[in-house]
């Protein structure tokens, strides 16, 4: 975060950044850090943490390392809900609520269609998620086609994933903190659920309420991230997988670590997006896709 706040068209050293927070810096540095760079950095951290925790929860629920809000269509559903609210002239809370409704609807569609008359399989779930995500993509294209021309550039950049449009990071950070605290007492139950619903039920876990809670939390986290920064892919895929290689499968460690690691990853990706073709800026979704697509293909190859 210190690196992200310091780099840009006007480079600031760590000592100059610290001077801003103790009130011993020029007014220009104060404005640059406190009004421009710090809110963007905190928004990137919140968005990355939200997506990573949502991905970790979905991977526990589905027992599938390929589960991710972007791949399974949750981000697409949330984006459709948010765009609908924007086109209808809504604002603030209604946009977030519409994004949550879209993400939850997408979750229920993917899980319901993938279940069918049998049980989930990795292939069926992945194909269902890809198809639902493609359907949401078609709806987004239709909505863009009928949108006023003056609003198209901002909407397109937002859809590609761009934290520069985030108005304030504090609601996202507060939600991330509250969800992480709420998940602490559920860590043991999630550890057992990751071994399968039958074993979890045999060991006394209330499987159905816990699954519904995970559905709702994953949808809520995804909707908050999409509302803040648009559709950013693969953070929820890469971060939990890498952490499991280091920390094992204990969800009491993985979930809070996902919040920190996901936030850190997106902060670094956003910093990179600002300097790769400076003074122009890339959407941060481009950087995460360049990281996530090879990882997704590698996991898919391993799981075949």
CSV table of C-alpha atoms in Angstrom, one decimal:
chain,number,residue,atom,x,y,z
A,1,UNK,CA,0.0,0.0,0.0
A,2,UNK,CA,2.9,2.3,0.7
A,3,UNK,CA,4.3,1.5,-2.8
A,4,UNK,CA,0.9,2.2,-4.4
A,5,UNK,CA,0.5,5.5,-2.7
A,6,UNK,CA,4.0,6.6,-3.6
A,7,UNK,CA,4.1,5.8,-7.3
A,8,UNK,CA,2.5,7.9,-10.1
A,9,UNK,CA,3.1,11.0,-12.1
A,10,UNK,CA,4.6,12.6,-9.0
A,11,UNK,CA,6.7,10.0,-7.2
A,12,UNK,CA,6.8,10.2,-3.4
A,13,UNK,CA,9.4,8.4,-1.2
A,14,UNK,CA,8.2,6.5,1.9
A,15,UNK,CA,9.4,9.3,4.1
A,16,UNK,CA,7.3,11.8,2.1
A,17,UNK,CA,4.3,9.6,2.3
A,18,UNK,CA,4.7,9.3,6.1
A,19,UNK,CA,5.1,13.0,6.3
A,20,UNK,CA,1.6,13.4,4.8
A,21,UNK,CA,0.0,11.4,7.7
A,22,UNK,CA,1.8,13.4,10.4
A,23,UNK,CA,0.9,16.8,8.7
A,24,UNK,CA,4.4,17.8,7.8
A,25,UNK,CA,4.2,17.8,4.1
A,26,UNK,CA,3.3,20.4,1.4
A,27,UNK,CA,-0.4,21.0,0.5
A,28,UNK,CA,0.1,19.4,-2.9
A,29,UNK,CA,1.3,16.2,-1.3
A,30,UNK,CA,-1.6,16.2,1.1
A,31,UNK,CA,-4.1,16.5,-1.7
A,32,UNK,CA,-2.4,14.0,-3.9
A,33,UNK,CA,-2.2,11.3,-1.2
A,34,UNK,CA,-5.3,11.8,0.9
A,35,UNK,CA,-7.8,12.8,-1.8
A,36,UNK,CA,-6.6,10.8,-4.8
A,37,UNK,CA,-4.2,7.9,-4.2
A,38,UNK,CA,-5.1,6.7,-0.7
A,39,UNK,CA,-8.9,6.2,-1.4
A,40,UNK,CA,-8.0,4.4,-4.7
A,41,UNK,CA,-5.5,2.1,-2.9
A,42,UNK,CA,-7.9,1.3,-0.1
A,43,UNK,CA,-10.7,0.6,-2.6
A,44,UNK,CA,-8.3,-1.8,-4.5
A,45,UNK,CA,-7.5,-3.5,-1.2
A,46,UNK,CA,-11.2,-3.8,-0.2
A,47,UNK,CA,-12.2,-5.1,-3.7
A,48,UNK,CA,-9.4,-7.7,-3.8
A,49,UNK,CA,-10.2,-8.9,-0.3
A,50,UNK,CA,-13.9,-9.2,-1.0
A,51,UNK,CA,-13.3,-11.2,-4.2
A,52,UNK,CA,-10.7,-13.5,-2.6
A,53,UNK,CA,-12.9,-14.4,0.4
A,54,UNK,CA,-15.8,-15.0,-1.9
A,55,UNK,CA,-13.7,-17.3,-4.0
A,56,UNK,CA,-12.4,-19.2,-1.0
A,57,UNK,CA,-16.0,-19.7,0.3
A,58,UNK,CA,-17.2,-21.0,-3.0
A,59,UNK,CA,-14.2,-23.4,-3.3
A,60,UNK,CA,-15.1,-24.8,0.1
A,61,UNK,CA,-18.8,-25.1,-0.7
A,62,UNK,CA,-18.2,-26.8,-4.1
A,63,UNK,CA,-15.0,-28.6,-3.2
A,64,UNK,CA,-13.6,-27.4,-6.5
A,65,UNK,CA,-10.4,-25.4,-6.9
A,66,UNK,CA,-11.8,-23.9,-10.1
A,67,UNK,CA,-14.7,-22.2,-8.4
A,68,UNK,CA,-14.5,-18.4,-8.7
A,69,UNK,CA,-17.1,-15.6,-8.7
A,70,UNK,CA,-16.0,-14.5,-12.2
A,71,UNK,CA,-15.8,-17.9,-13.8
A,72,UNK,CA,-19.1,-19.1,-12.4
A,73,UNK,CA,-21.0,-16.0,-13.5
A,74,UNK,CA,-21.6,-14.3,-10.1
A,75,UNK,CA,-19.7,-11.2,-11.2
A,76,UNK,CA,-21.7,-11.1,-14.4
A,77,UNK,CA,-25.0,-11.3,-12.6
A,78,UNK,CA,-23.9,-8.6,-10.2
A,79,UNK,CA,-22.8,-6.4,-13.1
A,80,UNK,CA,-26.2,-6.8,-14.8
A,81,UNK,CA,-28.0,-5.8,-11.6
A,82,UNK,CA,-25.8,-2.8,-11.1
A,83,UNK,CA,-26.1,-1.6,-14.7
A,84,UNK,CA,-29.8,-2.0,-14.6
A,85,UNK,CA,-30.0,0.2,-11.5
A,86,UNK,CA,-27.7,2.8,-13.2
A,87,UNK,CA,-29.8,2.9,-16.3
A,88,UNK,CA,-33.0,3.2,-14.2
A,89,UNK,CA,-31.5,6.3,-12.5
A,90,UNK,CA,-31.0,4.7,-9.1
A,91,UNK,CA,-28.0,5.5,-6.9
A,92,UNK,CA,-26.1,4.5,-3.8
A,93,UNK,CA,-27.7,1.7,-1.9
A,94,UNK,CA,-30.1,0.7,-4.7
A,95,UNK,CA,-27.2,0.0,-7.0
A,96,UNK,CA,-25.6,-2.2,-4.4
A,97,UNK,CA,-28.9,-4.0,-3.7
A,98,UNK,CA,-29.5,-4.6,-7.4
A,99,UNK,CA,-25.9,-6.0,-7.7
A,100,UNK,CA,-26.5,-8.3,-4.7
A,101,UNK,CA,-29.8,-9.5,-6.2
A,102,UNK,CA,-28.1,-10.2,-9.5
A,103,UNK,CA,-25.2,-12.1,-7.9
A,104,UNK,CA,-27.6,-14.2,-5.7
A,105,UNK,CA,-29.8,-15.0,-8.8
A,106,UNK,CA,-26.7,-16.1,-10.7
A,107,UNK,CA,-25.6,-18.3,-7.8
A,108,UNK,CA,-28.9,-20.1,-7.6
A,109,UNK,CA,-29.0,-20.5,-11.4
A,110,UNK,CA,-25.6,-22.0,-11.6
A,111,UNK,CA,-26.0,-24.4,-8.6
A,112,UNK,CA,-29.5,-25.4,-9.5
A,113,UNK,CA,-28.7,-26.1,-13.2
A,114,UNK,CA,-25.4,-27.9,-12.3
A,115,UNK,CA,-27.2,-30.1,-9.8
A,116,UNK,CA,-29.9,-31.3,-12.2
A,117,UNK,CA,-31.2,-34.8,-11.2
A,118,UNK,CA,-27.8,-35.9,-9.9
A,119,UNK,CA,-25.0,-34.4,-7.9
A,120,UNK,CA,-22.4,-31.8,-8.7
A,121,UNK,CA,-19.4,-32.7,-10.7
A,122,UNK,CA,-16.5,-30.4,-11.5
A,123,UNK,CA,-17.1,-30.6,-15.2
A,124,UNK,CA,-20.9,-30.0,-15.0
A,125,UNK,CA,-20.4,-27.1,-12.6
A,126,UNK,CA,-17.7,-25.4,-14.6
A,127,UNK,CA,-19.7,-25.7,-17.9
A,128,UNK,CA,-22.8,-24.4,-16.3
A,129,UNK,CA,-21.0,-21.4,-14.8
A,130,UNK,CA,-19.3,-20.6,-18.2
A,131,UNK,CA,-22.7,-20.8,-20.0
A,132,UNK,CA,-24.4,-18.6,-17.4
A,133,UNK,CA,-21.5,-16.1,-17.5
A,134,UNK,CA,-21.9,-16.0,-21.3
A,135,UNK,CA,-25.6,-15.3,-20.9
A,136,UNK,CA,-24.9,-12.4,-18.6
A,137,UNK,CA,-22.3,-11.2,-21.1
A,138,UNK,CA,-25.0,-11.1,-23.8
A,139,UNK,CA,-27.4,-9.2,-21.5
A,140,UNK,CA,-24.6,-6.7,-20.7
A,141,UNK,CA,-24.0,-6.2,-24.4
A,142,UNK,CA,-27.7,-5.5,-25.0
A,143,UNK,CA,-27.8,-3.0,-22.1
A,144,UNK,CA,-24.8,-1.2,-23.5
A,145,UNK,CA,-26.3,-1.1,-27.0
A,146,UNK,CA,-29.4,0.7,-25.7
A,147,UNK,CA,-27.5,3.0,-23.3
A,148,UNK,CA,-27.0,6.7,-24.0
A,149,UNK,CA,-23.8,7.3,-26.0
A,150,UNK,CA,-22.4,9.8,-23.5
A,151,UNK,CA,-22.4,7.1,-20.7
A,152,UNK,CA,-20.8,4.3,-22.7
A,153,UNK,CA,-17.1,5.1,-22.1
A,154,UNK,CA,-17.4,5.2,-18.3
A,155,UNK,CA,-19.6,2.1,-18.3
A,156,UNK,CA,-17.2,0.1,-20.5
A,157,UNK,CA,-14.2,1.1,-18.4
A,158,UNK,CA,-16.1,0.1,-15.2
A,159,UNK,CA,-17.1,-3.3,-16.7
A,160,UNK,CA,-13.4,-4.0,-17.4
A,161,UNK,CA,-12.6,-3.5,-13.8
A,162,UNK,CA,-11.3,-0.1,-12.7
A,163,UNK,CA,-10.9,1.1,-9.1
A,164,UNK,CA,-10.5,4.7,-10.1
A,165,UNK,CA,-14.3,5.0,-10.2
A,166,UNK,CA,-14.7,3.8,-6.6
A,167,UNK,CA,-16.3,6.7,-4.7
A,168,UNK,CA,-15.4,5.6,-1.2
A,169,UNK,CA,-13.6,2.5,0.1
A,170,UNK,CA,-15.1,2.5,3.6
A,171,UNK,CA,-18.3,0.5,3.0
A,172,UNK,CA,-16.3,-2.3,1.3
A,173,UNK,CA,-13.6,-2.3,4.0
A,174,UNK,CA,-16.3,-2.5,6.7
A,175,UNK,CA,-18.1,-5.3,5.0
A,176,UNK,CA,-14.8,-7.2,4.6
A,177,UNK,CA,-14.0,-6.8,8.3
A,178,UNK,CA,-17.5,-7.8,9.4
A,179,UNK,CA,-17.7,-10.9,7.2
A,180,UNK,CA,-14.2,-12.1,8.3
A,181,UNK,CA,-15.3,-11.7,12.0
A,182,UNK,CA,-18.5,-13.5,11.3
A,183,UNK,CA,-16.6,-16.4,9.7
A,184,UNK,CA,-14.3,-17.0,12.7
A,185,UNK,CA,-16.8,-19.2,14.6
A,186,UNK,CA,-17.8,-21.0,11.4
A,187,UNK,CA,-14.2,-22.1,10.6
A,188,UNK,CA,-14.6,-25.6,12.1
A,189,UNK,CA,-17.9,-26.2,10.3
A,190,UNK,CA,-16.4,-25.1,7.0
A,191,UNK,CA,-13.4,-27.4,7.5
A,192,UNK,CA,-15.8,-30.3,7.8
A,193,UNK,CA,-18.1,-29.1,5.0
A,194,UNK,CA,-15.0,-29.1,2.7
A,195,UNK,CA,-14.9,-32.9,3.1
A,196,UNK,CA,-18.4,-33.3,1.8
A,197,UNK,CA,-22.0,-32.8,3.0
A,198,UNK,CA,-22.5,-36.4,4.1
A,199,UNK,CA,-19.5,-36.4,6.4
A,200,UNK,CA,-20.4,-33.0,7.7
A,201,UNK,CA,-23.9,-34.1,8.5
A,202,UNK,CA,-22.6,-37.2,10.2
A,203,UNK,CA,-20.3,-35.1,12.4
A,204,UNK,CA,-23.2,-32.8,13.5
A,205,UNK,CA,-22.9,-29.9,11.2
A,206,UNK,CA,-26.2,-28.3,10.0
A,207,UNK,CA,-25.3,-28.6,6.4
A,208,UNK,CA,-28.2,-26.8,4.7
A,209,UNK,CA,-28.2,-23.6,6.8
A,210,UNK,CA,-24.4,-23.4,6.4
A,211,UNK,CA,-24.6,-23.8,2.7
A,212,UNK,CA,-27.2,-21.1,2.4
A,213,UNK,CA,-25.1,-18.8,4.5
A,214,UNK,CA,-22.2,-19.4,2.2
A,215,UNK,CA,-24.4,-18.7,-0.8
A,216,UNK,CA,-25.5,-15.4,0.6
A,217,UNK,CA,-22.1,-14.3,1.9
A,218,UNK,CA,-20.4,-15.1,-1.5
A,219,UNK,CA,-23.1,-13.2,-3.4
A,220,UNK,CA,-22.9,-10.3,-1.0
A,221,UNK,CA,-19.1,-10.0,-1.2
A,222,UNK,CA,-19.1,-10.3,-5.0
A,223,UNK,CA,-21.9,-7.7,-5.3
A,224,UNK,CA,-20.0,-5.3,-3.1
A,225,UNK,CA,-16.8,-5.8,-5.1
A,226,UNK,CA,-18.6,-5.3,-8.4
A,227,UNK,CA,-20.4,-2.2,-7.2
A,228,UNK,CA,-17.0,-0.7,-6.1
A,229,UNK,CA,-14.8,-1.5,-9.1
A,230,UNK,CA,-16.7,-3.4,-11.8
A,231,UNK,CA,-16.1,-6.9,-13.0
A,232,UNK,CA,-12.6,-8.0,-12.0
A,233,UNK,CA,-11.7,-11.6,-12.7
A,234,UNK,CA,-9.6,-14.4,-11.3
A,235,UNK,CA,-8.7,-12.9,-7.9
A,236,UNK,CA,-11.0,-15.4,-6.2
A,237,UNK,CA,-9.4,-18.2,-8.1
A,238,UNK,CA,-5.7,-17.4,-7.8
A,239,UNK,CA,-5.4,-16.2,-4.2
A,240,UNK,CA,-7.1,-19.1,-2.3
A,241,UNK,CA,-5.3,-21.7,-4.4
A,242,UNK,CA,-1.9,-20.2,-3.7
A,243,UNK,CA,-2.6,-19.8,0.0
A,244,UNK,CA,-3.6,-23.5,0.2
A,245,UNK,CA,-0.3,-24.5,-1.1
A,246,UNK,CA,1.4,-22.5,1.7
A,247,UNK,CA,-1.1,-22.8,4.6
A,248,UNK,CA,-2.9,-26.1,4.0
A,249,UNK,CA,-6.7,-26.4,4.1
A,250,UNK,CA,-7.7,-25.0,7.5
A,251,UNK,CA,-10.4,-22.4,6.7
A,252,UNK,CA,-9.7,-20.6,10.0
A,253,UNK,CA,-6.4,-19.5,8.4
A,254,UNK,CA,-7.3,-19.5,4.7
A,255,UNK,CA,-10.3,-17.1,4.9
A,256,UNK,CA,-8.6,-14.2,6.8
A,257,UNK,CA,-5.4,-14.7,4.9
A,258,UNK,CA,-7.4,-14.5,1.6
A,259,UNK,CA,-8.7,-11.1,2.7
A,260,UNK,CA,-5.1,-9.8,3.2
A,261,UNK,CA,-3.6,-11.5,0.2
A,262,UNK,CA,-6.4,-10.7,-2.2
A,263,UNK,CA,-6.3,-7.0,-1.1
A,264,UNK,CA,-2.5,-7.0,-1.5
A,265,UNK,CA,-2.7,-8.6,-5.0
A,266,UNK,CA,-5.2,-6.1,-6.3
A,267,UNK,CA,-3.3,-3.1,-4.8
A,268,UNK,CA,-0.1,-4.3,-6.6
A,269,UNK,CA,-2.1,-5.0,-9.8
A,270,UNK,CA,-3.6,-1.5,-9.7
A,271,UNK,CA,-0.2,0.0,-9.1
A,272,UNK,CA,1.1,-1.9,-12.1
A,273,UNK,CA,-1.9,-0.8,-14.2
A,274,UNK,CA,-1.0,2.8,-13.5
A,275,UNK,CA,2.6,2.6,-14.6
A,276,UNK,CA,2.8,0.1,-17.5
A,277,UNK,CA,1.8,2.6,-20.2
A,278,UNK,CA,2.0,5.8,-18.1
A,279,UNK,CA,0.7,8.4,-18.3
A,280,UNK,CA,-2.2,6.3,-19.7
A,281,UNK,CA,-3.8,3.9,-17.2
A,282,UNK,CA,-5.0,0.3,-17.8
A,283,UNK,CA,-8.1,-1.2,-16.2
A,284,UNK,CA,-6.9,-3.3,-13.3
A,285,UNK,CA,-9.1,-6.2,-14.7
A,286,UNK,CA,-6.6,-6.5,-17.5
A,287,UNK,CA,-3.7,-7.2,-15.1
A,288,UNK,CA,-5.7,-9.8,-13.1
A,289,UNK,CA,-6.8,-11.5,-16.3
A,290,UNK,CA,-3.1,-11.8,-17.4
A,291,UNK,CA,-2.4,-13.5,-14.0
A,292,UNK,CA,-5.5,-15.5,-13.8
A,293,UNK,CA,-5.9,-17.1,-17.2
A,294,UNK,CA,-2.6,-19.1,-17.1
A,295,UNK,CA,-3.4,-20.2,-13.5
A,296,UNK,CA,-6.9,-21.3,-14.5
A,297,UNK,CA,-5.6,-23.3,-17.5
A,298,UNK,CA,-3.0,-24.9,-15.2
A,299,UNK,CA,-5.6,-25.9,-12.6
A,300,UNK,CA,-7.9,-27.2,-15.4
A,301,UNK,CA,-5.1,-29.3,-16.8
A,302,UNK,CA,-4.2,-30.7,-13.4
A,303,UNK,CA,-7.8,-31.6,-12.6
A,304,UNK,CA,-8.6,-33.4,-15.8
